[in-house]
Coordinates of C-alpha atoms in Angstrom, one line a residue:
Chain A
X1 CA -0.3 -0.1 0.2
X2 CA 1.4 3.2 -1.1
X3 CA 0.0 7.0 -1.2
X4 CA -0.3 6.6 -5.0
X5 CA -4.1 6.3 -4.4
X6 CA -4.3 9.5 -2.5
X7 CA -2.2 11.3 -4.8
X8 CA -4.5 10.1 -7.8
X9 CA -7.5 10.6 -6.0
X10 CA -6.5 14.4 -4.8
X11 CA -5.5 15.2 -8.2
X12 CA -8.8 14.8 -9.5
X13 CA -10.4 17.2 -6.8
X14 CA -7.3 19.5 -7.2
X15 CA -8.0 19.5 -11.1
X16 CA -12.0 20.4 -10.9
X17 CA -11.2 22.8 -8.3
X18 CA -8.4 24.6 -10.7
X19 CA -10.8 24.4 -13.8
X20 CA -13.7 25.7 -11.9
X21 CA -11.7 28.8 -10.6
X22 CA -10.1 29.5 -14.2
X23 CA -13.8 29.4 -15.3
X24 CA -14.9 32.1 -12.6
X25 CA -11.9 34.5 -13.6
X26 CA -13.3 34.4 -17.3
X27 CA -16.7 34.9 -16.4
X28 CA -17.4 38.7 -17.0
X29 CA -18.5 40.7 -14.2
X30 CA -22.0 41.3 -14.0
X31 CA -23.6 43.9 -16.3
X32 CA -26.7 46.1 -16.5
X33 CA -28.9 43.4 -17.5
X34 CA -28.4 40.0 -17.2
X35 CA -30.6 37.9 -19.6
X36 CA -30.3 34.0 -19.9
X37 CA -31.7 32.4 -23.1
X38 CA -32.9 28.8 -22.8
X39 CA -33.6 26.6 -25.8
X40 CA -33.7 23.0 -26.5
X41 CA -33.6 23.5 -30.2
X42 CA -30.4 25.7 -31.0
X43 CA -29.4 23.2 -33.7
X44 CA -32.1 24.2 -35.8
X45 CA -31.8 26.8 -38.1
X46 CA -34.7 29.1 -37.2
X47 CA -33.6 29.0 -33.6
X48 CA -30.2 30.1 -34.5
X49 CA -31.4 33.2 -36.4
X50 CA -33.7 34.0 -33.2
X51 CA -30.8 33.7 -30.9
X52 CA -28.5 36.1 -33.5
X53 CA -31.1 38.7 -33.9
X54 CA -31.7 38.4 -30.0
X55 CA -27.6 38.8 -29.1
X56 CA -27.4 41.7 -31.6
X57 CA -29.9 43.8 -30.0
X58 CA -28.6 42.8 -26.7
X59 CA -25.2 43.9 -27.6
X60 CA -26.5 47.3 -28.3
X61 CA -28.2 47.3 -24.9
X62 CA -24.9 46.4 -23.3
X63 CA -26.4 43.2 -21.6
X64 CA -24.8 40.2 -20.5
X65 CA -26.3 37.3 -22.4
X66 CA -26.0 33.6 -21.3
X67 CA -27.4 31.1 -24.3
X68 CA -27.9 27.6 -22.9
X69 CA -28.9 24.9 -25.4
X70 CA -30.1 21.7 -23.8
X71 CA -29.9 19.7 -27.2
X72 CA -33.4 18.5 -27.3
X73 CA -33.9 17.7 -23.6
X74 CA -36.8 19.3 -22.4
X75 CA -36.6 18.7 -18.5
X76 CA -33.0 19.8 -18.7
X77 CA -34.6 23.2 -20.3
X78 CA -36.9 23.3 -17.2
X79 CA -33.9 22.8 -14.8
X80 CA -31.7 25.8 -16.4
X81 CA -35.0 28.0 -16.0
X82 CA -34.7 27.3 -12.4
X83 CA -30.7 27.4 -11.9
X84 CA -31.4 31.2 -14.2
X85 CA -34.0 32.0 -11.6
X86 CA -31.9 30.8 -8.5
X87 CA -29.0 33.1 -10.3
X88 CA -31.4 36.1 -10.2
X89 CA -31.0 37.0 -13.7
X90 CA -33.0 40.0 -14.9
X91 CA -35.0 38.3 -17.3
X92 CA -35.4 34.7 -19.2
X93 CA -36.4 34.5 -22.7
X94 CA -37.4 31.0 -23.8
X95 CA -37.6 29.3 -27.6
X96 CA -39.6 26.0 -26.0
X97 CA -43.2 25.2 -25.6
X98 CA -44.3 27.2 -22.1
X99 CA -46.5 24.4 -21.3
X100 CA -43.9 22.0 -21.2
X101 CA -41.7 24.1 -19.0
X102 CA -44.4 25.7 -16.8
X103 CA -42.7 23.9 -13.5
X104 CA -39.5 26.6 -14.4
X105 CA -42.1 29.3 -15.3
X106 CA -43.7 28.8 -11.9
X107 CA -40.5 29.6 -10.3
X108 CA -39.6 32.6 -12.3
X109 CA -43.1 34.0 -11.6
X110 CA -42.9 33.3 -8.0
X111 CA -39.3 35.0 -8.1
X112 CA -40.9 38.3 -10.1
X113 CA -38.4 37.4 -13.1
X114 CA -40.0 38.2 -16.2
X115 CA -39.9 35.5 -19.0
X116 CA -40.1 36.5 -22.7
X117 CA -41.2 33.9 -25.3
X118 CA -39.4 33.8 -28.8
X119 CA -41.7 32.1 -30.8
X120 CA -42.7 30.1 -27.8
X121 CA -46.6 29.9 -28.0
X122 CA -48.8 32.0 -25.7
X123 CA -48.9 31.5 -22.0
X124 CA -50.1 32.9 -18.8
X125 CA -46.8 32.8 -17.0
X126 CA -45.0 34.5 -20.0
X127 CA -44.7 38.3 -19.9
X128 CA -45.6 37.8 -24.2
X129 CA -44.5 35.8 -26.8
X130 CA -43.0 37.2 -29.9
X131 CA -44.0 35.5 -33.2
X132 CA -45.0 35.8 -36.7
X133 CA -48.8 36.0 -37.4
X134 CA -50.1 32.9 -39.4
X135 CA -52.9 34.7 -40.2
X136 CA -51.6 37.5 -41.8
X137 CA -49.0 35.0 -43.7
X138 CA -52.1 33.6 -45.5
X139 CA -53.1 37.0 -46.6
X140 CA -50.1 37.6 -48.2
X141 CA -50.2 34.7 -50.8
X142 CA -54.1 34.2 -50.9
X143 CA -54.2 38.1 -52.0
X144 CA -51.3 37.4 -54.4
X145 CA -53.0 34.7 -56.1
X146 CA -56.4 36.8 -56.3
X147 CA -54.6 39.8 -57.9
X148 CA -52.4 37.4 -60.5
X149 CA -55.6 35.7 -61.7
X150 CA -57.7 39.1 -61.9
X151 CA -60.0 37.8 -59.4
X152 CA -61.4 34.9 -61.5
X153 CA -60.8 31.3 -62.1
X154 CA -60.7 27.9 -60.5
X155 CA -58.3 27.6 -57.3
X156 CA -57.0 24.2 -55.7
X157 CA -56.1 24.6 -52.2
X158 CA -53.8 22.3 -50.0
X159 CA -54.6 22.6 -46.3
X160 CA -54.0 20.3 -43.1
X161 CA -56.5 21.4 -40.6
X162 CA -55.6 18.7 -37.9
X163 CA -52.5 21.2 -37.4
X164 CA -53.8 24.5 -35.8
X165 CA -50.7 27.0 -36.8
X166 CA -51.8 25.8 -40.3
X167 CA -55.3 25.5 -40.1
X168 CA -55.5 28.9 -39.3
X169 CA -53.9 29.8 -42.6
X170 CA -56.5 27.6 -44.5
X171 CA -59.4 29.8 -42.5
X172 CA -57.8 33.2 -44.1
X173 CA -57.3 31.8 -47.8
X174 CA -61.2 30.7 -47.6
X175 CA -62.1 33.9 -46.6
X176 CA -60.3 35.5 -49.3
X177 CA -61.1 33.2 -51.9
X178 CA -65.1 33.8 -51.0
X179 CA -65.0 37.2 -51.2
X180 CA -64.3 37.1 -55.0
X181 CA -67.4 35.6 -56.9
X182 CA -65.1 34.8 -59.8
X183 CA -62.7 32.4 -57.9
X184 CA -64.3 29.0 -57.5
X185 CA -62.3 26.4 -54.9
X186 CA -62.7 23.0 -56.9
X187 CA -60.6 21.1 -54.6
X188 CA -59.4 21.5 -50.9
X189 CA -57.1 18.8 -50.5
X190 CA -55.4 17.5 -47.2
X191 CA -52.3 15.8 -48.0
X192 CA -51.0 12.5 -46.2
X193 CA -48.0 14.1 -44.6
X194 CA -45.9 11.4 -43.4
X195 CA -43.5 11.5 -45.9
X196 CA -43.2 15.2 -45.6
X197 CA -46.0 16.3 -47.8
X198 CA -44.5 16.7 -51.3
X199 CA -44.8 13.1 -52.7
X200 CA -48.5 12.7 -51.6
X201 CA -49.7 16.3 -52.8
X202 CA -48.2 15.4 -56.0
X203 CA -50.2 12.4 -56.3
X204 CA -53.4 14.4 -55.7
X205 CA -52.6 17.0 -57.8
X206 CA -51.8 14.7 -60.7
X207 CA -55.4 13.0 -60.3
X208 CA -57.1 17.0 -60.1
X209 CA -55.1 18.1 -63.3
X210 CA -56.5 14.7 -64.9
X211 CA -59.8 15.5 -63.9
X212 CA -59.7 18.8 -65.4
X213 CA -57.6 18.3 -68.3
X214 CA -58.8 21.6 -70.2
X215 CA -56.1 24.2 -70.3
X216 CA -56.8 27.2 -68.2
X217 CA -59.2 25.3 -66.2
X218 CA -57.0 25.4 -63.0
X219 CA -55.8 28.9 -62.6
X220 CA -53.9 28.7 -59.3
X221 CA -52.9 26.6 -56.5
X222 CA -52.9 28.0 -53.0
X223 CA -50.9 25.6 -50.5
X224 CA -50.7 26.3 -46.6
X225 CA -46.9 25.0 -46.4
X226 CA -44.3 24.6 -48.9
X227 CA -44.3 21.1 -49.4
X228 CA -47.6 20.7 -51.0
X229 CA -46.8 23.5 -53.4
X230 CA -43.5 22.1 -54.3
X231 CA -45.5 18.8 -55.0
X232 CA -48.1 20.7 -57.3
X233 CA -45.5 22.2 -59.0
X234 CA -43.7 18.4 -60.1
X235 CA -47.2 17.4 -60.9
X236 CA -47.9 20.4 -63.5
X237 CA -44.7 19.9 -65.0
X238 CA -44.8 16.2 -65.2
X239 CA -48.2 16.8 -67.3
X240 CA -46.5 19.0 -69.4
X241 CA -48.8 21.8 -68.2
X242 CA -46.3 24.2 -67.0
X243 CA -47.1 26.6 -69.9
X244 CA -50.6 27.1 -68.9
X245 CA -49.9 29.8 -66.4
X246 CA -51.2 28.0 -63.2
X247 CA -50.0 30.0 -60.2
X248 CA -48.6 28.2 -57.1
X249 CA -48.0 29.4 -53.7
X250 CA -46.5 28.1 -50.5
X251 CA -46.2 29.6 -47.1
X252 CA -42.3 29.4 -45.2
X253 CA -40.2 30.0 -48.0
X254 CA -38.0 27.1 -46.9
X255 CA -34.6 26.8 -49.3
X256 CA -36.3 24.1 -52.0
X257 CA -39.2 26.8 -52.2
X258 CA -36.8 29.6 -53.0
X259 CA -35.0 27.6 -55.5
X260 CA -38.2 26.8 -57.3
X261 CA -39.5 30.8 -56.9
X262 CA -35.9 31.6 -58.2
X263 CA -36.4 29.0 -61.3
X264 CA -39.2 31.5 -62.6
X265 CA -41.8 28.7 -62.9
X266 CA -45.2 28.2 -61.7
X267 CA -44.3 28.3 -58.0
X268 CA -44.3 32.1 -57.8
X269 CA -44.4 33.4 -54.4
X270 CA -44.2 32.3 -50.7
X271 CA -43.8 34.0 -46.9
X272 CA -40.7 34.2 -45.0
X273 CA -40.7 34.9 -41.2
X274 CA -38.3 36.9 -40.4
X275 CA -36.2 35.2 -37.5
X276 CA -33.7 37.9 -37.1
X277 CA -36.3 40.3 -36.5
X278 CA -38.2 38.0 -34.1
X279 CA -34.7 38.0 -31.9
X280 CA -34.5 41.5 -31.8
X281 CA -38.1 42.1 -31.1
X282 CA -37.8 39.8 -28.2
X283 CA -34.9 41.8 -27.1
X284 CA -37.1 45.0 -27.3
X285 CA -39.6 43.3 -25.1
X286 CA -37.2 42.3 -22.9
X287 CA -35.9 46.1 -22.6
X288 CA -39.4 47.3 -22.0
X289 CA -39.8 44.8 -19.1
X290 CA -36.4 45.9 -17.6
X291 CA -37.3 49.5 -17.8
X292 CA -40.4 48.6 -15.8
X293 CA -43.3 48.5 -18.2
X294 CA -46.0 46.2 -18.3
X295 CA -46.7 44.6 -21.8
X296 CA -50.1 44.3 -22.4
X297 CA -50.4 42.2 -25.5
X298 CA -49.9 38.6 -24.9
X299 CA -48.3 37.9 -28.5
X300 CA -46.2 40.4 -30.2
X301 CA -46.3 40.1 -34.2
X302 CA -43.1 40.7 -36.2
X303 CA -44.2 41.3 -40.0
X304 CA -43.3 38.4 -42.4
X305 CA -42.4 39.2 -46.1
X306 CA -43.7 38.0 -49.2
X307 CA -40.9 36.2 -51.1
X308 CA -41.2 36.3 -55.2
X309 CA -38.9 36.1 -58.0
X310 CA -38.2 40.0 -57.3
X311 CA -36.5 39.4 -53.8
X312 CA -35.9 35.6 -53.5
X313 CA -31.9 36.2 -54.2
X314 CA -31.8 38.9 -51.3
Chain B
X1 CA -3.9 5.9 2.8
X2 CA -6.5 3.2 1.6
X3 CA -9.1 5.1 2.8
X4 CA -7.9 8.2 1.2
X5 CA -7.6 6.6 -1.9
X6 CA -11.4 5.2 -1.7
X7 CA -12.7 8.6 -0.8
X8 CA -10.9 10.5 -3.8
X9 CA -14.0 11.0 -5.8
X10 CA -15.8 12.1 -2.7
X11 CA -13.2 15.0 -1.9
X12 CA -13.5 15.8 -5.6
X13 CA -17.2 16.1 -5.2
X14 CA -16.9 18.1 -1.7
X15 CA -14.2 20.3 -3.7
X16 CA -16.8 20.8 -6.5
X17 CA -19.5 22.2 -3.9
X18 CA -17.0 24.0 -2.1
X19 CA -15.8 26.0 -5.1
X20 CA -19.5 26.8 -6.0
X21 CA -20.5 28.0 -2.7
X22 CA -17.4 30.0 -2.8
X23 CA -18.0 31.4 -6.1
X24 CA -21.8 31.7 -6.0
X25 CA -22.0 32.7 -2.3
X26 CA -25.6 34.0 -2.4
X27 CA -27.3 31.4 -4.5
X28 CA -25.5 28.1 -4.5
X29 CA -25.8 26.7 -1.1
X30 CA -29.5 27.8 -0.5
X31 CA -32.3 25.2 0.7
X32 CA -33.8 26.3 -2.6
X33 CA -31.3 25.8 -4.9
X34 CA -30.3 22.4 -3.1
X35 CA -34.0 21.3 -3.4
X36 CA -33.7 22.3 -7.3
X37 CA -31.0 20.3 -7.8
X38 CA -32.5 17.1 -6.5
X39 CA -35.5 17.8 -8.2
X40 CA -33.7 18.3 -11.6
X41 CA -31.5 14.9 -10.9
X42 CA -34.3 13.0 -10.0
X43 CA -35.1 11.0 -13.1
X44 CA -31.3 10.4 -13.9
X45 CA -31.0 9.1 -10.3
X46 CA -33.8 6.6 -10.9
X47 CA -32.4 5.3 -13.9
X48 CA -28.8 5.4 -12.8
X49 CA -29.8 3.4 -9.4
X50 CA -31.6 0.9 -11.3
X51 CA -28.7 0.5 -13.5
X52 CA -26.6 -0.2 -10.7
X53 CA -28.5 -3.5 -10.2
X54 CA -27.0 -4.7 -13.7
X55 CA -24.1 -3.4 -13.6
X56 CA -23.5 -5.1 -10.3
X57 CA -23.2 -8.4 -12.4
X58 CA -20.9 -6.6 -15.1
X59 CA -23.8 -6.1 -17.4
X60 CA -25.2 -3.2 -19.2
X61 CA -28.3 -1.9 -20.2
X62 CA -28.4 0.4 -22.9
X63 CA -32.0 0.3 -23.7
X64 CA -33.0 2.3 -20.3
X65 CA -33.2 5.7 -22.2
X66 CA -35.9 4.8 -25.1
X67 CA -37.6 2.7 -22.3
X68 CA -38.1 5.9 -20.3
X69 CA -39.3 7.5 -23.3
X70 CA -41.5 4.6 -24.5
X71 CA -43.2 4.4 -20.8
X72 CA -43.7 8.3 -21.0
X73 CA -45.7 8.1 -24.2
X74 CA -47.4 4.9 -23.3
X75 CA -48.9 6.4 -20.1
X76 CA -49.8 9.6 -22.3
X77 CA -51.4 7.5 -24.8
X78 CA -53.2 6.0 -22.7
X79 CA -54.8 9.4 -21.0
X80 CA -55.6 10.8 -24.8
X81 CA -57.7 7.3 -24.9
X82 CA -59.3 8.5 -21.8
X83 CA -58.0 5.9 -19.4
X84 CA -57.7 7.1 -15.7
X85 CA -54.1 8.2 -14.3
X86 CA -53.5 5.0 -12.4
X87 CA -54.3 2.7 -15.5
X88 CA -51.9 4.8 -17.5
X89 CA -49.2 4.5 -14.8
X90 CA -49.8 0.9 -14.2
X91 CA -49.6 -0.1 -18.1
X92 CA -46.2 2.3 -18.5
X93 CA -44.7 0.6 -15.4
X94 CA -45.9 -3.0 -17.0
X95 CA -44.4 -2.1 -20.3
X96 CA -41.0 -1.3 -18.4
X97 CA -40.9 -4.8 -16.8
X98 CA -41.7 -6.5 -19.6
X99 CA -39.2 -4.8 -21.6
X100 CA -36.4 -5.4 -18.7
X101 CA -37.5 -9.1 -18.6
X102 CA -37.0 -9.3 -22.4
X103 CA -33.7 -7.9 -22.0
X104 CA -32.7 -10.3 -19.4
X105 CA -34.2 -13.2 -21.4
X106 CA -32.1 -12.3 -24.4
X107 CA -28.9 -12.3 -22.1
X108 CA -29.7 -14.8 -19.7
X109 CA -31.2 -17.6 -22.1
X110 CA -30.4 -16.6 -25.4
X111 CA -26.9 -16.0 -24.9
X112 CA -26.3 -12.1 -26.4
X113 CA -23.9 -10.1 -25.1
X114 CA -25.6 -7.6 -23.0
X115 CA -24.1 -4.6 -25.0
X116 CA -25.9 -6.1 -28.1
X117 CA -28.8 -7.5 -26.8
X118 CA -29.8 -4.2 -25.1
X119 CA -28.6 -2.3 -28.2
X120 CA -31.0 -4.1 -30.2
X121 CA -33.9 -3.7 -27.8
X122 CA -33.0 0.3 -27.7
X123 CA -33.7 0.4 -31.1
X124 CA -37.0 -1.5 -30.6
X125 CA -38.4 0.5 -28.0
X126 CA -37.6 3.7 -29.4
X127 CA -39.3 2.5 -32.5
X128 CA -42.1 1.4 -30.3
X129 CA -42.4 4.9 -28.7
X130 CA -42.8 6.4 -32.1
X131 CA -45.7 4.0 -33.0
X132 CA -47.3 4.6 -29.7
X133 CA -47.2 8.2 -29.9
X134 CA -47.4 8.4 -33.7
X135 CA -44.6 10.3 -33.9
X136 CA -45.8 13.3 -32.2
X137 CA -45.4 15.2 -28.7
X138 CA -48.3 14.5 -26.4
X139 CA -49.2 17.4 -24.4
X140 CA -51.6 20.0 -23.4
X141 CA -55.2 18.9 -22.3
X142 CA -54.4 15.0 -23.3
X143 CA -52.1 15.1 -20.0
X144 CA -54.5 15.0 -17.1
X145 CA -53.7 18.0 -14.4
X146 CA -53.2 15.6 -11.5
X147 CA -50.3 13.6 -13.5
X148 CA -48.6 17.1 -14.3
X149 CA -49.3 18.1 -10.5
X150 CA -47.5 15.5 -9.0
X151 CA -44.0 16.9 -10.5
X152 CA -44.7 20.1 -9.0
X153 CA -46.3 19.1 -5.8
X154 CA -44.2 18.2 -2.6
X155 CA -44.4 17.2 1.2
X156 CA -44.2 19.9 3.5
X157 CA -41.5 19.4 6.1
X158 CA -40.8 21.6 8.7
X159 CA -41.5 24.8 6.5
X160 CA -39.6 23.3 3.6
X161 CA -41.2 21.7 0.7
X162 CA -39.6 18.3 -0.3
X163 CA -40.3 17.7 -4.1
X164 CA -42.2 14.8 -4.9
X165 CA -40.0 13.9 -7.8
X166 CA -37.1 14.2 -4.8
X167 CA -39.0 11.7 -2.3
X168 CA -39.7 9.3 -5.5
X169 CA -36.1 9.3 -6.3
X170 CA -35.2 8.4 -2.8
X171 CA -37.7 5.7 -2.6
X172 CA -36.0 4.1 -5.5
X173 CA -32.7 4.6 -4.0
X174 CA -33.8 2.7 -0.6
X175 CA -35.3 -0.1 -2.3
X176 CA -32.1 -0.8 -4.5
X177 CA -30.1 -0.1 -1.5
X178 CA -32.2 -2.6 0.5
X179 CA -32.0 -5.3 -2.6
X180 CA -28.3 -4.9 -3.4
X181 CA -26.9 -4.5 0.5
X182 CA -29.3 -6.6 2.5
X183 CA -30.7 -9.5 0.5
X184 CA -29.4 -12.5 -0.8
X185 CA -30.4 -11.4 -4.1
X186 CA -27.9 -8.6 -4.1
X187 CA -25.2 -10.4 -2.6
X188 CA -25.6 -13.3 -5.5
X189 CA -25.5 -10.2 -8.1
X190 CA -22.4 -9.5 -7.1
X191 CA -21.2 -12.8 -6.9
X192 CA -22.3 -13.1 -10.7
X193 CA -20.4 -9.9 -11.5
X194 CA -17.0 -11.1 -9.7
X195 CA -17.2 -14.3 -11.4
X196 CA -20.6 -15.8 -13.4
X197 CA -18.9 -19.4 -13.8
X198 CA -18.0 -19.5 -10.3
X199 CA -21.3 -18.3 -9.2
X200 CA -23.0 -20.9 -11.4
X201 CA -20.9 -23.9 -10.1
X202 CA -21.6 -22.8 -6.5
X203 CA -25.5 -23.1 -7.1
X204 CA -26.5 -19.7 -7.6
X205 CA -29.4 -19.5 -10.4
X206 CA -27.3 -17.3 -12.7
X207 CA -29.9 -17.1 -15.8
X208 CA -33.0 -16.1 -13.7
X209 CA -31.2 -13.6 -11.2
X210 CA -29.9 -11.8 -14.4
X211 CA -33.2 -12.1 -15.7
X212 CA -34.7 -10.6 -12.3
X213 CA -32.2 -7.9 -12.5
X214 CA -32.8 -6.6 -16.0
X215 CA -36.6 -6.7 -15.5
X216 CA -36.1 -4.2 -12.3
X217 CA -33.7 -2.0 -14.5
X218 CA -36.5 -1.9 -16.9
X219 CA -39.3 -0.7 -14.2
X220 CA -36.9 1.4 -13.0
X221 CA -36.4 3.4 -16.6
X222 CA -40.1 3.1 -16.9
X223 CA -40.7 5.1 -13.4
X224 CA -38.2 7.8 -14.5
X225 CA -39.9 7.9 -17.9
X226 CA -42.9 8.8 -16.0
X227 CA -41.4 11.3 -13.8
X228 CA -40.0 12.9 -16.8
X229 CA -43.3 13.0 -18.5
X230 CA -45.0 14.6 -15.2
X231 CA -42.0 17.2 -15.1
X232 CA -42.6 18.4 -18.7
X233 CA -46.3 17.8 -18.5
X234 CA -46.0 16.2 -22.1
X235 CA -44.4 12.9 -23.6
X236 CA -42.5 12.5 -26.4
X237 CA -40.8 9.6 -28.2
X238 CA -37.2 10.7 -27.6
X239 CA -37.4 12.6 -24.3
X240 CA -35.8 10.2 -22.5
X241 CA -32.9 9.6 -24.8
X242 CA -30.1 11.8 -22.9
X243 CA -30.8 9.5 -19.5
X244 CA -28.6 6.4 -20.8
X245 CA -25.0 7.8 -21.0
X246 CA -25.5 10.0 -17.8
X247 CA -26.8 6.8 -16.1
X248 CA -23.7 4.7 -16.9
X249 CA -21.6 7.9 -16.2
X250 CA -22.9 8.4 -12.8
X251 CA -22.4 4.7 -12.2
X252 CA -18.7 4.7 -13.2
X253 CA -18.0 7.8 -11.0
X254 CA -19.2 6.0 -8.2
X255 CA -17.4 3.0 -9.0
X256 CA -14.4 5.0 -8.5
X257 CA -15.1 4.7 -5.0
X258 CA -15.1 1.3 -4.3
X259 CA -12.1 -0.6 -3.6
X260 CA -13.0 -3.6 -5.6
X261 CA -14.2 -1.2 -8.4
X262 CA -17.7 -2.7 -8.0
X263 CA -20.8 -0.3 -8.5
X264 CA -22.8 0.4 -5.0
X265 CA -25.6 2.1 -5.1
X266 CA -24.6 4.6 -2.8
X267 CA -21.8 5.7 -4.4
X268 CA -23.9 5.9 -7.7
X269 CA -26.0 8.5 -5.9
X270 CA -22.7 10.5 -5.2
X271 CA -22.1 10.1 -8.9
X272 CA -25.2 11.4 -10.0
X273 CA -25.1 14.3 -7.4
X274 CA -21.7 15.3 -9.0
X275 CA -23.2 15.5 -12.5
X276 CA -26.2 17.4 -11.3
X277 CA -24.3 20.1 -9.3
X278 CA -21.8 20.4 -12.1
X279 CA -24.6 21.2 -14.4
X280 CA -26.6 23.3 -11.9
X281 CA -23.5 25.4 -10.7
X282 CA -21.7 25.7 -14.2
X283 CA -25.3 27.2 -15.6
X284 CA -25.2 29.8 -12.4
X285 CA -21.5 30.6 -13.6
X286 CA -22.6 31.2 -17.0
X287 CA -20.6 28.7 -18.6
X288 CA -21.4 28.0 -22.2
X289 CA -23.7 25.3 -22.7
X290 CA -21.2 23.4 -24.7
X291 CA -18.1 24.3 -22.8
X292 CA -20.0 22.8 -19.8
X293 CA -20.4 19.5 -21.8
X294 CA -16.8 19.2 -22.7
X295 CA -15.9 20.1 -19.1
X296 CA -18.7 17.6 -17.6
X297 CA -16.8 14.8 -19.9
X298 CA -13.1 15.7 -18.8
X299 CA -14.3 15.6 -15.1
X300 CA -15.6 12.1 -15.7
X301 CA -12.5 10.7 -17.5
X302 CA -10.3 12.6 -14.8
X303 CA -11.9 11.1 -12.0
X304 CA -12.2 7.2 -13.6
X305 CA -8.6 7.8 -15.0
X306 CA -7.5 9.0 -11.3
X307 CA -9.1 6.2 -9.5
X308 CA -8.0 3.5 -12.1
X309 CA -4.0 5.0 -11.7
X310 CA -4.7 5.0 -7.9
X311 CA -5.3 1.4 -8.3
X312 CA -2.3 0.5 -10.2
X313 CA 0.1 2.4 -8.4
X314 CA -1.6 1.1 -5.2
X315 CA -0.8 -2.2 -6.1

């Protein structure tokens, strides 16, 4: 028996201590506002843009921001919200369904620390939630179609009512098309989305094209999100009917949709959320709360942007 | 000196706590924060305690994380179908026990290496979780209020509310501790871990014990999955995935404290607490979450490496 074990055991402890002290030294001193951002979804592109926008605005304010990514772990997000409360930060920003982290929100509320949602969902324990207006996005594309087809013609709609954020888009498009007597909605399709929505939408659109063989018998395709619009585009091109001037619109402006719009074919428009703007506006909400203001609106909407061939390259 | 070697990890743990206490004088060693930590770690603790049962035999269970997910969505799907809370909980625990016994049968009777057998069932349980939940997160009105309220509730003792999740983890700890330290069952598991062949020749029913131990580990994983679902008031087919590696890490950290390198459940408790205290303290110190992960990994390696070196040098 030698002292080897003692040395080894102690060196582990010493290493831990040294590491922690080095970290503490590296930690900047407390600034004017200390804000913790908690999300399980930082690996997703949208979330990265929110966080970038938030950090840029926070840097202008001179806040000290700590971004915590729990890599998909919701319980860890609850734990980190609790830690931020314990630490006594001035505000917390979350990008996770508030209903799932309610245990953490309750502690923040008890400690009087405001929590702002960054595209998180509406919740009574949030000071406010900053997001895009799903209704407004549908207004953009439905009115685009009405204007492009001169308020008259047959329109095919792709909707998905079981999912509330998409269902609300369909409701708006229904109202706008119904407001134009010359427009007839000849089909309101709910595609099977198990494969992502493109393949089944294409099959459904092929059937509709077969049922409406006359050129000009379909004036436009309005899709509640981009995948069905892409499926409809494939069907129209494969049927050799790309030259009929059928106008297609989607929503979300995902990369594949942007490519299709840039190509200048039938897929003419989609709507992009302003992710950076959501981050910046969330910082604006935090600034208002830190200034002592009570934010009356439970949701703050950030304007979205219609994407067409004219601005898709930007 | 022998004692100091054995307690090297414990000294390290005390060092971590002391460092945080110094660096976070106002917030770290408060009752609230300590209760928070106990609650934050309760789910991992339950998985790690029950993992100790199979690791006592020198085996592994890689399927605990996906079993936790499966149990959570099983209960939630039962609630969604209109069944009462106890029925959902019982169904989830039954799935856990059955999945664990399946692991045991594959290892003990079919003779597949635990690593491979539980890797296979990990994939199966994960797939089943997607099937049961239809790939979706089950939340909102589908989760009954009493189920979600459990994780937010607690028992008030002398003016302090002990969180229900903490008490649940303590309960599992006591059960596993009694089983491993105070029953013939536990002694035989360690005998199998020491030398399975010798144990068999000495008349220990190795196969049956292995199946039972795996069954209990599955049951523990399901319990942790239920605690997780209650904590986040929702169930998602992947939410338990992170528990498995942390649980194994906690048991290994604990094993550094044992003279023979055996997993003991009270040592696993220290391992679990080290991980939880690091996560809590480093967050409060505003350490970047990715740097935190590198650090936690390095600390596990430092502790296990130091203990291994100590054993070699001490010989």
